[in-house]
Structures are given as C-alpha cells and as structure tokens.
Amino acid sequence: MGVTCPANAARCGRIHCFFTGPFFILGAIASLGYGLGFLPLGLSGWKWIGIVTIIGAIALTCIPELILGRYRQIETHEHKGDFRES
C-alpha cells in the first residue's frame, strides 16, 4: 500500500493517496523498527501499531477528500482560454 498509493496519486490524482501513501510507508518503517527491536514500544507495540494504522488509514482516506474533493484539479493548457471562432 505504501508504494501503490503514491503511484496511484501520480496516475489519477486521487487526493487520499497523497496522504495515505506516506502514512503507510511510515507505518512499514515503524513495524520494521519494532520487529527488529530498534523501536521500543513495550509489550503492546503490535497492538499500538495496528490501532494507529487502522485509525490513521480511515481518517486519511475520508477527511482529506471531504475537505479537498475526491481528485486533484489539473488545469490543462488545451482548455485554458480556448475560444474558437466558427
């Protein structure tokens, strides 16, 4: 998901992908760090990583699209000021 979301954001401009992609990459780094023992999260570390991932994914999927819309607005030069005379 961490790689797919930024790729999808670049391809189609879906707003939530700009937020969830980096979030999932950070989640993967945190999981790797905790799994290798570099990130001390205590005995409930996997539980906290799971809770933050679920809540963050839901929030970052819904909230940005409520505020900014579903897709990024791309202004093309073809249609900007394109007046044709008949």
Short mmCIF file of C-alpha atoms in Angstrom, two decimals:
data_model
loop_
_atom_site.label_atom_id
_atom_site.label_comp_id
_atom_site.label_asym_id
_atom_site.label_seq_id
_atom_site.Cartn_x
_atom_site.Cartn_y
_atom_site.Cartn_z
CA MET A 1 0.00 0.00 0.00
CA GLY A 2 2.82 2.38 0.77
CA VAL A 3 4.10 2.14 -2.81
CA THR A 4 0.74 1.73 -4.53
CA CYS A 5 -0.84 4.89 -3.11
CA PRO A 6 1.83 7.36 -4.34
CA ALA A 7 1.82 5.62 -7.74
CA ASN A 8 -1.96 5.92 -7.90
CA ALA A 9 -1.78 9.56 -6.79
CA ALA A 10 0.59 10.34 -9.64
CA ARG A 11 -1.53 8.43 -12.15
CA CYS A 12 -5.05 9.57 -11.36
CA GLY A 13 -4.69 12.35 -8.78
CA ARG A 14 -6.83 10.78 -6.05
CA ILE A 15 -6.47 13.08 -3.02
CA HIS A 16 -6.35 10.49 -0.24
CA CYS A 17 -3.44 8.71 -1.94
CA PHE A 18 -1.24 11.76 -1.36
CA PHE A 19 -1.82 11.31 2.38
CA THR A 20 -2.13 7.55 2.84
CA GLY A 21 0.96 6.66 0.80
CA PRO A 22 3.49 8.39 3.08
CA PHE A 23 1.49 7.27 6.13
CA PHE A 24 1.72 3.60 5.13
CA ILE A 25 5.43 3.94 4.36
CA LEU A 26 5.99 5.38 7.86
CA GLY A 27 3.88 2.55 9.29
CA ALA A 28 6.04 -0.02 7.49
CA ILE A 29 9.20 1.63 8.85
CA ALA A 30 7.72 1.64 12.37
CA SER A 31 6.76 -2.03 12.04
CA LEU A 32 10.23 -2.94 10.83
CA GLY A 33 11.83 -0.92 13.62
CA TYR A 34 9.68 -2.54 16.28
CA GLY A 35 10.13 -6.02 14.83
CA LEU A 36 13.92 -5.65 14.81
CA GLY A 37 13.92 -4.20 18.34
CA PHE A 38 15.01 -0.67 17.40
CA LEU A 39 11.71 0.98 18.34
CA PRO A 40 10.80 0.41 21.99
CA LEU A 41 7.00 0.36 22.13
CA GLY A 42 6.69 -2.07 25.03
CA LEU A 43 4.79 -5.33 25.17
CA SER A 44 1.76 -3.88 23.37
CA GLY A 45 3.75 -2.49 20.44
CA TRP A 46 1.98 -4.51 17.74
CA LYS A 47 -1.39 -3.54 19.18
CA TRP A 48 -0.48 0.16 19.05
CA ILE A 49 0.90 -0.10 15.54
CA GLY A 50 -2.33 -1.81 14.44
CA ILE A 51 -4.60 0.73 16.13
CA VAL A 52 -2.71 3.71 14.71
CA THR A 53 -2.69 2.12 11.25
CA ILE A 54 -6.45 1.44 11.22
CA ILE A 55 -7.49 4.81 12.65
CA GLY A 56 -4.96 6.71 10.53
CA ALA A 57 -5.97 4.91 7.33
CA ILE A 58 -9.66 5.64 7.90
CA ALA A 59 -9.03 9.27 8.83
CA LEU A 60 -6.57 9.94 6.00
CA THR A 61 -8.88 8.31 3.47
CA CYS A 62 -12.02 10.25 4.42
CA ILE A 63 -11.03 13.65 5.84
CA PRO A 64 -8.79 14.97 3.02
CA GLU A 65 -11.41 14.10 0.40
CA LEU A 66 -14.15 15.81 2.41
CA ILE A 67 -12.08 18.99 2.55
CA LEU A 68 -10.23 18.97 -0.79
CA GLY A 69 -12.51 16.89 -3.02
CA ARG A 70 -12.01 13.45 -4.48
CA TYR A 71 -9.47 14.25 -7.21
CA ARG A 72 -6.74 16.84 -7.65
CA GLN A 73 -7.77 19.56 -10.05
CA ILE A 74 -5.41 19.60 -13.01
CA GLU A 75 -5.55 22.65 -15.24
CA THR A 76 -4.60 21.86 -18.80
CA HIS A 77 -3.33 24.39 -21.30
CA GLU A 78 -5.56 22.98 -24.04
CA HIS A 79 -8.77 24.21 -22.46
CA LYS A 80 -7.45 27.35 -20.80
CA GLY A 81 -8.68 30.27 -22.85
CA ASP A 82 -9.63 28.06 -25.78
CA PHE A 83 -12.02 30.19 -27.84
CA ARG A 84 -12.74 29.03 -31.33
CA GLU A 85 -14.40 31.09 -33.97
CA SER A 86 -16.96 29.43 -36.18
#
